[in-house]
Tab-separated table of C-alpha atoms and ligand atoms in Angstrom:
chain	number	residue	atom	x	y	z
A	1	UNK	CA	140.813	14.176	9.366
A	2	UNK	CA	137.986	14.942	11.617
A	3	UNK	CA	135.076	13.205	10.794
A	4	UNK	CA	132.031	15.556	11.963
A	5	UNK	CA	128.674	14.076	12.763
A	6	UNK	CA	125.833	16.499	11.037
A	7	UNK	CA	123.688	18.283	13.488
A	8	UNK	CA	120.364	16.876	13.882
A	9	UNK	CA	118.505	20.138	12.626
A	10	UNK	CA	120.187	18.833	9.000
A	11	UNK	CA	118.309	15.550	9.129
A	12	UNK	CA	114.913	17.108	8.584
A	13	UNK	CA	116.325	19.313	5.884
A	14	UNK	CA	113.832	18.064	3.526
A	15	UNK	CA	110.790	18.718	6.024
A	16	UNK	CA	111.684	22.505	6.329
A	17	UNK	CA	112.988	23.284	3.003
A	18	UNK	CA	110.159	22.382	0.616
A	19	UNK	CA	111.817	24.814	-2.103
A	20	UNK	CA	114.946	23.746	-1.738
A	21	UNK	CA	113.775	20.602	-2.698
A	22	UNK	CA	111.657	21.696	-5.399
A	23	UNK	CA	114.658	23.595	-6.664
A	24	UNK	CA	116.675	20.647	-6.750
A	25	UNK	CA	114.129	18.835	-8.895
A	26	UNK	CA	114.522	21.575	-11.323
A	27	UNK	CA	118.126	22.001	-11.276
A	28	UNK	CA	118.366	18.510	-12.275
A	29	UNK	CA	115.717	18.931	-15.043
A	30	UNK	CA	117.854	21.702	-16.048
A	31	UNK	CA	121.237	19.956	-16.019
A	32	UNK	CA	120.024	17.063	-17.884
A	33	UNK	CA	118.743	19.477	-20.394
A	34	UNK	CA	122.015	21.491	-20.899
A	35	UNK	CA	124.130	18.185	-20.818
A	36	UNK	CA	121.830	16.673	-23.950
A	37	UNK	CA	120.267	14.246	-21.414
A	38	UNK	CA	123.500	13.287	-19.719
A	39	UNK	CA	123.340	13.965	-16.070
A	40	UNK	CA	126.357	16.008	-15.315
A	41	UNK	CA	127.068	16.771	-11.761
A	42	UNK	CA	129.727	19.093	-10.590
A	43	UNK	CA	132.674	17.357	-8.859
A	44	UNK	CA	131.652	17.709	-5.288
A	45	UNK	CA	133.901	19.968	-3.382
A	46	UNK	CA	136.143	18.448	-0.669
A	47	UNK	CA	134.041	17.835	2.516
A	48	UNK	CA	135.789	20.092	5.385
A	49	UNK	CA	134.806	20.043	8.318
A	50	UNK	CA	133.133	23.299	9.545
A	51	UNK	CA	136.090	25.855	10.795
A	52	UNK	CA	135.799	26.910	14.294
A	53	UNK	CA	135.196	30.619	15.240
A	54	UNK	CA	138.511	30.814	16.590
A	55	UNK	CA	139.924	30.522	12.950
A	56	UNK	CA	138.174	34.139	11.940
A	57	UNK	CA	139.471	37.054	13.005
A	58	UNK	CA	137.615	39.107	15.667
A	59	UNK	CA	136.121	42.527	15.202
A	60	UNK	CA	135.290	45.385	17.457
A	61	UNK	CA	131.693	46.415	17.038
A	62	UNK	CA	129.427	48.561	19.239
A	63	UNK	CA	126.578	46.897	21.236
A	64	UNK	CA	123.157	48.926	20.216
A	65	UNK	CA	119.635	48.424	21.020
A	66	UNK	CA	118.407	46.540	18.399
A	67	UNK	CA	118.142	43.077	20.095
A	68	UNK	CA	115.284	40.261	20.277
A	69	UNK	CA	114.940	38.893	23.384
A	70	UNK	CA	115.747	35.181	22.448
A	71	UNK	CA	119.116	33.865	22.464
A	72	UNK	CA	120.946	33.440	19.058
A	73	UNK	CA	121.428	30.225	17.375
A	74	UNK	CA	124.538	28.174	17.615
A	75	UNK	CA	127.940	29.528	15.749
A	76	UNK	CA	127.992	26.216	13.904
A	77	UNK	CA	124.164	26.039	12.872
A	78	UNK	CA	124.859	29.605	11.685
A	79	UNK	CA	127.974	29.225	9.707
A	80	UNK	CA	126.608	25.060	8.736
A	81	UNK	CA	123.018	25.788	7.711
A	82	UNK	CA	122.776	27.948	5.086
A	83	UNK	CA	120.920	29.532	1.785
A	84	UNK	CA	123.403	30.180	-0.859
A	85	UNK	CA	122.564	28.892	-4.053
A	86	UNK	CA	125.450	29.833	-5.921
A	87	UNK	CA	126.983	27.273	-3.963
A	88	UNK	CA	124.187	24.404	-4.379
A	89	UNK	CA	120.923	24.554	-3.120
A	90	UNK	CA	121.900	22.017	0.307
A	91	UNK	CA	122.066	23.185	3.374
A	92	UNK	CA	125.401	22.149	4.162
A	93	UNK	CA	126.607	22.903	0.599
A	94	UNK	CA	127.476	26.395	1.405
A	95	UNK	CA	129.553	25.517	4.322
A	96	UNK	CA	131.295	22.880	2.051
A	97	UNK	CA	131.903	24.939	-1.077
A	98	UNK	CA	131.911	29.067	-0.562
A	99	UNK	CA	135.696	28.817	1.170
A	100	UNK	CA	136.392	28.724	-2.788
A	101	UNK	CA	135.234	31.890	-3.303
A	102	UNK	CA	137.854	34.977	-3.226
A	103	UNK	CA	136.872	38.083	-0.671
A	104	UNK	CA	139.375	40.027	-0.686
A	105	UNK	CA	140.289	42.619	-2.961
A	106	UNK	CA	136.592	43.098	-3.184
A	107	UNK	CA	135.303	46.440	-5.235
A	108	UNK	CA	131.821	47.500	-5.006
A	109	UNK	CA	130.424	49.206	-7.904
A	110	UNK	CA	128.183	51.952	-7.337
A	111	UNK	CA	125.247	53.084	-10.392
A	112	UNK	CA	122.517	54.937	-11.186
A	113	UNK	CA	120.858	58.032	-9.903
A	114	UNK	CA	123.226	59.483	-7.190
A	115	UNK	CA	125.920	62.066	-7.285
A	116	UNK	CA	129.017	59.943	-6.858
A	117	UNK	CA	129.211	56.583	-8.587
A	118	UNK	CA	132.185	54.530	-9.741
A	119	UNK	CA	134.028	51.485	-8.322
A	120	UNK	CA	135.000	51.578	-4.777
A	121	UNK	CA	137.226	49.424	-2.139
A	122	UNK	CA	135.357	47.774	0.517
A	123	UNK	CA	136.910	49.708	3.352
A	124	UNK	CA	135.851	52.590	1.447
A	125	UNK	CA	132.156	51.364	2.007
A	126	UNK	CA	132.665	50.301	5.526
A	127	UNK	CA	134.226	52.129	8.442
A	128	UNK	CA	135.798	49.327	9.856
A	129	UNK	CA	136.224	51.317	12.958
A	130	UNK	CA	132.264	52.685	13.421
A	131	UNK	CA	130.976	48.663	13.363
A	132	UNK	CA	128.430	48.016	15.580
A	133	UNK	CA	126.134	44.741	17.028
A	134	UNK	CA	122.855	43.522	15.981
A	135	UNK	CA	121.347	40.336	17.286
A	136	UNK	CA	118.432	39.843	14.702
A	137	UNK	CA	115.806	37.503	13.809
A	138	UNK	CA	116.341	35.716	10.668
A	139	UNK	CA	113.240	34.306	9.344
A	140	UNK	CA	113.676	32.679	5.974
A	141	UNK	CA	110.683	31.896	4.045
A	142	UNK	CA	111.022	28.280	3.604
A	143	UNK	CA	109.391	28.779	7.371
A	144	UNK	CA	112.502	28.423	9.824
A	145	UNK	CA	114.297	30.521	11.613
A	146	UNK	CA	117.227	31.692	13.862
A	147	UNK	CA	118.326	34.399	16.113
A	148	UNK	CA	121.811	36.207	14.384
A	149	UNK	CA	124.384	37.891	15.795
A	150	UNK	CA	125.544	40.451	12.736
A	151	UNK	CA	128.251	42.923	13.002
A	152	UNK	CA	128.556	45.533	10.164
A	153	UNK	CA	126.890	49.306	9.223
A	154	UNK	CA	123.676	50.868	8.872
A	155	UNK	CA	123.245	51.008	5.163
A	156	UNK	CA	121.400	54.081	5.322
A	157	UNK	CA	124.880	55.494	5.902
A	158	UNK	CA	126.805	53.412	3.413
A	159	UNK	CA	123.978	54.460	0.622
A	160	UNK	CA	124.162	58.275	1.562
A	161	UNK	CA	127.924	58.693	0.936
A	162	UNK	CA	126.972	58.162	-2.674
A	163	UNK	CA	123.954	61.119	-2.729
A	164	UNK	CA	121.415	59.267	-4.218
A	165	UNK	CA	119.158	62.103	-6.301
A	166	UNK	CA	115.734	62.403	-6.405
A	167	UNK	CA	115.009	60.094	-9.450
A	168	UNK	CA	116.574	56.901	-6.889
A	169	UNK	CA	112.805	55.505	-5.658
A	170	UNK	CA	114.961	51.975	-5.396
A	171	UNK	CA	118.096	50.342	-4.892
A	172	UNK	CA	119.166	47.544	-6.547
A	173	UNK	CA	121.593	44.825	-5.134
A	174	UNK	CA	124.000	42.207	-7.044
A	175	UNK	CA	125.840	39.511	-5.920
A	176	UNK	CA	129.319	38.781	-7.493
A	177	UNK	CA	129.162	36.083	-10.098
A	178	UNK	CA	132.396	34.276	-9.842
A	179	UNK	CA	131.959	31.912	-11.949
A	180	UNK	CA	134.605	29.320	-11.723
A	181	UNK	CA	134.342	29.571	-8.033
A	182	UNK	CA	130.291	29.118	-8.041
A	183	UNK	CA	129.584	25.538	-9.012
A	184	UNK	CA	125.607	26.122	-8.367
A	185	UNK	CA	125.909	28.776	-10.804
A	186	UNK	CA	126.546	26.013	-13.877
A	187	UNK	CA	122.473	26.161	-13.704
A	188	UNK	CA	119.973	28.350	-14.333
A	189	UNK	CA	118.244	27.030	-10.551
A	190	UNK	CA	117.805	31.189	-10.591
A	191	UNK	CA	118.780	34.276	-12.674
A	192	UNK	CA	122.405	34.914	-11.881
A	193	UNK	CA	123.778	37.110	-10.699
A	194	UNK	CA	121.741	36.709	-7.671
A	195	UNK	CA	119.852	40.025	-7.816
A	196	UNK	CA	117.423	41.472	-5.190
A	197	UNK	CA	116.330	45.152	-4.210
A	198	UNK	CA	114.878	47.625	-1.857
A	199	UNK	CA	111.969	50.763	-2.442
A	200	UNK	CA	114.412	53.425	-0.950
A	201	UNK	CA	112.878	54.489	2.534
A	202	UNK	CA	112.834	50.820	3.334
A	203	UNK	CA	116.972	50.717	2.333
A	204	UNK	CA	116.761	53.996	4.682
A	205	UNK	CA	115.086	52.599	7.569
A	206	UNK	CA	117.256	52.434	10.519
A	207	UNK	CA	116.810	48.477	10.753
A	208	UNK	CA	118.442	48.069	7.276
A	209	UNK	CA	122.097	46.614	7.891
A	210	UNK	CA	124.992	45.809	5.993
A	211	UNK	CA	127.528	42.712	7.761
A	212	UNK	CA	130.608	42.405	7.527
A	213	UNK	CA	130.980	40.132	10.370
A	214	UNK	CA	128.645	37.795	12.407
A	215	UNK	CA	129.445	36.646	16.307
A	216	UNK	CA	132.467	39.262	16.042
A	217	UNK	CA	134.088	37.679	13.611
A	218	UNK	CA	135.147	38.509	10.357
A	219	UNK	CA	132.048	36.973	7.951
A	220	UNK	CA	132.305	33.143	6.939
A	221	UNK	CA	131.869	32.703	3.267
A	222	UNK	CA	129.084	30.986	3.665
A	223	UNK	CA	127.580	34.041	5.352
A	224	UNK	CA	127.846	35.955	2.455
A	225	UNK	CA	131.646	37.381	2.829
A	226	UNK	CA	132.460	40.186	2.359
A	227	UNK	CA	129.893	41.902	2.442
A	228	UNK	CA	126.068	41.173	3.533
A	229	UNK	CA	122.522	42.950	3.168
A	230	UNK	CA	120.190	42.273	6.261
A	231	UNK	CA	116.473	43.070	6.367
A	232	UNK	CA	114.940	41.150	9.181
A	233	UNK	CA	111.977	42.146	8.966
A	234	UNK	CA	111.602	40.380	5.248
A	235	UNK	CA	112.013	37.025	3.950
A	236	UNK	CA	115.736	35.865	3.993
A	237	UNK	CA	116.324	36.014	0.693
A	238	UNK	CA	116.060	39.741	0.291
A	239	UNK	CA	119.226	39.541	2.560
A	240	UNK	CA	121.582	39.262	-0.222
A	241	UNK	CA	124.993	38.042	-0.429
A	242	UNK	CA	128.460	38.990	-1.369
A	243	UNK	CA	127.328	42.568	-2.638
A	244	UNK	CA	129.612	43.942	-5.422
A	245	UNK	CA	127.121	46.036	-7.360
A	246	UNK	CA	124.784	48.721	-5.920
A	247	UNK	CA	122.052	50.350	-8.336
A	248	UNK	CA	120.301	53.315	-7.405
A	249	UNK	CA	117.092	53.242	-9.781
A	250	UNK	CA	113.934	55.108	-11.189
A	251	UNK	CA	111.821	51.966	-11.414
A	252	UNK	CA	110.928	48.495	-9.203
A	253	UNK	CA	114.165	46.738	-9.788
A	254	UNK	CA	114.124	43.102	-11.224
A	255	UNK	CA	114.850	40.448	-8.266
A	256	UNK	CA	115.923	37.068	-9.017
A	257	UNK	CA	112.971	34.911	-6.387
A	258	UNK	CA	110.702	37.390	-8.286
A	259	UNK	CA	111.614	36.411	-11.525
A	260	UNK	CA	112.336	33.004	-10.937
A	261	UNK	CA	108.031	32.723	-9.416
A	262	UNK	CA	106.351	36.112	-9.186
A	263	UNK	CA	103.613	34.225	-7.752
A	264	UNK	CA	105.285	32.785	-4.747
A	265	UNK	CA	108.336	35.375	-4.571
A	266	UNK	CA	106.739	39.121	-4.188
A	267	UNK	CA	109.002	42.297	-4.752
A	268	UNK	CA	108.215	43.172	-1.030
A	269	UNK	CA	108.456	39.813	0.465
A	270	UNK	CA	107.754	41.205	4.374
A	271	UNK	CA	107.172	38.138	7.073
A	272	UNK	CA	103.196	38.294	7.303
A	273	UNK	CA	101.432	35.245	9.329
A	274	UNK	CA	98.681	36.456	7.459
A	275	UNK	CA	100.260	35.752	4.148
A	276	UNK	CA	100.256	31.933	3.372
A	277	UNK	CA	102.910	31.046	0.436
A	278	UNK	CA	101.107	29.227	-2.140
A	279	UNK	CA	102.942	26.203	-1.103
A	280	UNK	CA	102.934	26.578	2.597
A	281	UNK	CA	101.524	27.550	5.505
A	282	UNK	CA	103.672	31.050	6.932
A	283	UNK	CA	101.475	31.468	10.021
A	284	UNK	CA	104.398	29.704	12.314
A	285	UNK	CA	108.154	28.944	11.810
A	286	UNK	CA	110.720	26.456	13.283
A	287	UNK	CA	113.275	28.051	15.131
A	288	UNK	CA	116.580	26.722	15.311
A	289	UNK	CA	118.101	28.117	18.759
A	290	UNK	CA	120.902	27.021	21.316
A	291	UNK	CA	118.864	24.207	23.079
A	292	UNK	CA	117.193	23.044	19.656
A	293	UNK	CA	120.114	23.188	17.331
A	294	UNK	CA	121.829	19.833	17.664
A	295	UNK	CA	118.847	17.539	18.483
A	296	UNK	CA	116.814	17.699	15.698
A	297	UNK	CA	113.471	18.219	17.832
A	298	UNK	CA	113.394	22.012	16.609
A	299	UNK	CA	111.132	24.333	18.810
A	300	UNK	CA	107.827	25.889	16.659
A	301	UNK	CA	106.838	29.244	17.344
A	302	UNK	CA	104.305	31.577	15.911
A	303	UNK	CA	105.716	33.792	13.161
A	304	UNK	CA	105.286	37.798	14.101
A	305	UNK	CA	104.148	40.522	11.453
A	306	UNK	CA	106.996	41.793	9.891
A	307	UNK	CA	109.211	39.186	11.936
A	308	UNK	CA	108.582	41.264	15.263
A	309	UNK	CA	109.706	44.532	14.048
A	310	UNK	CA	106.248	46.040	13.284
A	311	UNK	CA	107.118	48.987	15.424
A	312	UNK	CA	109.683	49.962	13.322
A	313	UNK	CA	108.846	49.562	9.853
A	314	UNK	CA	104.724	49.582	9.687
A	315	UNK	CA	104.429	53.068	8.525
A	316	UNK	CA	106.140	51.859	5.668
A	317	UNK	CA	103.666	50.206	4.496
A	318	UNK	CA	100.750	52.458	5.519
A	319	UNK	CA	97.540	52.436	3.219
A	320	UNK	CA	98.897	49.357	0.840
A	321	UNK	CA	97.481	45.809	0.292
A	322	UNK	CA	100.008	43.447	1.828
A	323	UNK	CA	97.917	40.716	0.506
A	324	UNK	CA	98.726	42.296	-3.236
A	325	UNK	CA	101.859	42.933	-2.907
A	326	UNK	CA	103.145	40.430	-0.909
B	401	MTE	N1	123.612	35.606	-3.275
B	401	MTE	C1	122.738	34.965	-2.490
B	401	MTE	N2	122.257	35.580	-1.401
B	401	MTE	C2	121.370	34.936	-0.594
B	401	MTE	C3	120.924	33.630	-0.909
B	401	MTE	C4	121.466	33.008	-2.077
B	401	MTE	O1	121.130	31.866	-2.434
B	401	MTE	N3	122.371	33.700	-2.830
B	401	MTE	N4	120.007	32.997	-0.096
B	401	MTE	C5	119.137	33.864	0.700
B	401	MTE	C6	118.324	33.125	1.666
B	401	MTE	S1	117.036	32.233	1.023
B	401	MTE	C7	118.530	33.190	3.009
B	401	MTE	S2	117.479	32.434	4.086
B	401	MTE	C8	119.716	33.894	3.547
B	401	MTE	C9	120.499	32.968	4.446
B	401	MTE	O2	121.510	33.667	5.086
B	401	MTE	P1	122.494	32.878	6.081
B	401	MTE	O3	122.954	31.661	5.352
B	401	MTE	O4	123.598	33.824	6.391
B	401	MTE	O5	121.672	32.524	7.298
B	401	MTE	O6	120.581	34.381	2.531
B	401	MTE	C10	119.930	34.953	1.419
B	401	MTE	N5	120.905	35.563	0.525
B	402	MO	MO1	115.619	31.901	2.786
């Protein structure tokens, strides 16, 4: 078997994930508690080595416009460095583990204030022939980031085929809990299923994007297979994984960061400079990019309000605190 060498950018894990690590701690805490002061660890998944692209199939997607000017980050420190707790709260863990989880059939069911609701196929969500391109800044909050290739759909056009009503002021997001195939999920590190949500013009702005693919490939597990929400001009984590339950609702939806620390996690969670998380500076990020990605010395950069897409999603935001409701 190949033996692979890990990246350098997954040496410093510990300096740029300070809540990972403070996760961990708790997830620990929280196993010994439901294991009567036994530490029980999961069997640790086989270690495979990280598939090339070549082994996903490609897809045919649409350049548009909506593309930073930096180059995107490596194929393996996008599909090798990930946030996917559900799978453990490492890095590499997601990469290791999420192969185990099963994609396809996949239903998505659709509740709550629209017209048509019910369970529907994935390729009755997604026009696998309309997919288009966007190269996107990721910016996670733990204060690194990375350029992304993503193919998929607006979801303004996904979320419309369902006539939301006017009672729908938000849209609520789920993540499948499969539970034998989600070791992470043995602890309550967050509420599961992973949860997270959108006020409805935000879900509606053009920017809002659902992958199925990244790099023109079919998604990688890890990615959030089969089906991905991406809002790059928030925090990472609003960019929720492995959708299989969309709720159009009256009132704020609950999100799992949010309920897991209110303090630290707001509902709106938008990249602000301005904005320091209580544990952490936000005011610049680490970027992991082509010439960065395997040497470990990772390039710093300033972070931009609303991750460098101010122009199109300010007016959202027009006349609130950002400060408040962070
Ligand atoms: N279900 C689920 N979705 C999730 C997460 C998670 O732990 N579980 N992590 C979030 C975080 S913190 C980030 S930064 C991004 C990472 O996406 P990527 O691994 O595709 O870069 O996924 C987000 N979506
Ligand atoms: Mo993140």
């Amino acid at each position: 078997m190949l033996i692979r060498r890990p990246p350098g950018y997954t040496i410093k894990e510990n300096a740029v994930t300070p809540r990972a690590a403070w996760l961990r701690r708790r997830e620990i805490l929280a196993g010994f508690a439901a294991a009567g002061g036994t530490l029980a660890l999961p069997r640790a998944g086989a270690t495979k080595s990280l598939p090339a692209m070549s082994n996903y199939p490609p897809l045919k997607a649409a350049k548009t416009a909506y593309s930073p000017s930096n180059p995107a980050a490596p194929w393996e420190a996008v599909t090798g460095y990930n946030n996917y707790y559900e799978f453990g709260t490492g890095k590499s863990d997601p990469a290791k583990k999420a192969h185990r989880l099963t994609t396809a059939p996949w239903t998505v069911s659709i509740e709550g204030e629209a017209e048509k609701t019910g369970t529907f196929a994935l390729e009755d969500l997604i026009d696998f022939n309309a997919l288009e391109e966007r190269i996107y800044r990721h910016r996670c909050v733990e204060a690194w980031s990375m350029v992304i290739p993503w193919v998929g759909v607006p979801l303004a056009q996904v979320l419309q085929k369902f006539a939301p009503n006017s009672r729908a002021r938000y849209v609520q997001f789920f993540t499948k809990w499969a539970r034998k195939e989600m070791p992470g999920t043995l602890w309550p590190v967050l509420k599961w299923p992973y949860r997270e949500g959108l006020r409805i013009d935000e879900a509606m702005n053009p920017l809002a994007f659902l992958a199925v693919g990244v790099y023109g490939r079919i998604l990688p597990n890890q990615n959030g297979a089969p089906l991905r929400l991406v809002v790059p001009w928030k925090y990472g984590y609003k960019s929720i994984k492995s959708i299989d339950r969309i709720v159009f609702t009256q009132d704020q939806p609950e999100t799992s960061w949010n309920m897991s620390n209110a303090r630290e996690y707001g509902f709106y969670s938008n990249v602000n400079p301005h904005v320091d998380h209580p544990r952490w500076s936000q005011a610049s990020e680490r970027v992991i990019g082509p010439q960065t990605g395997f040497r470990g010395a990772l390039a710093r950069r300033d972070t931009q309000m609303f991750n460098g897409y101010a122009d199109a999603v300010a007016s959202l935001y027009t006349g609130m605190d950002l400060k408040k409701n962070h």
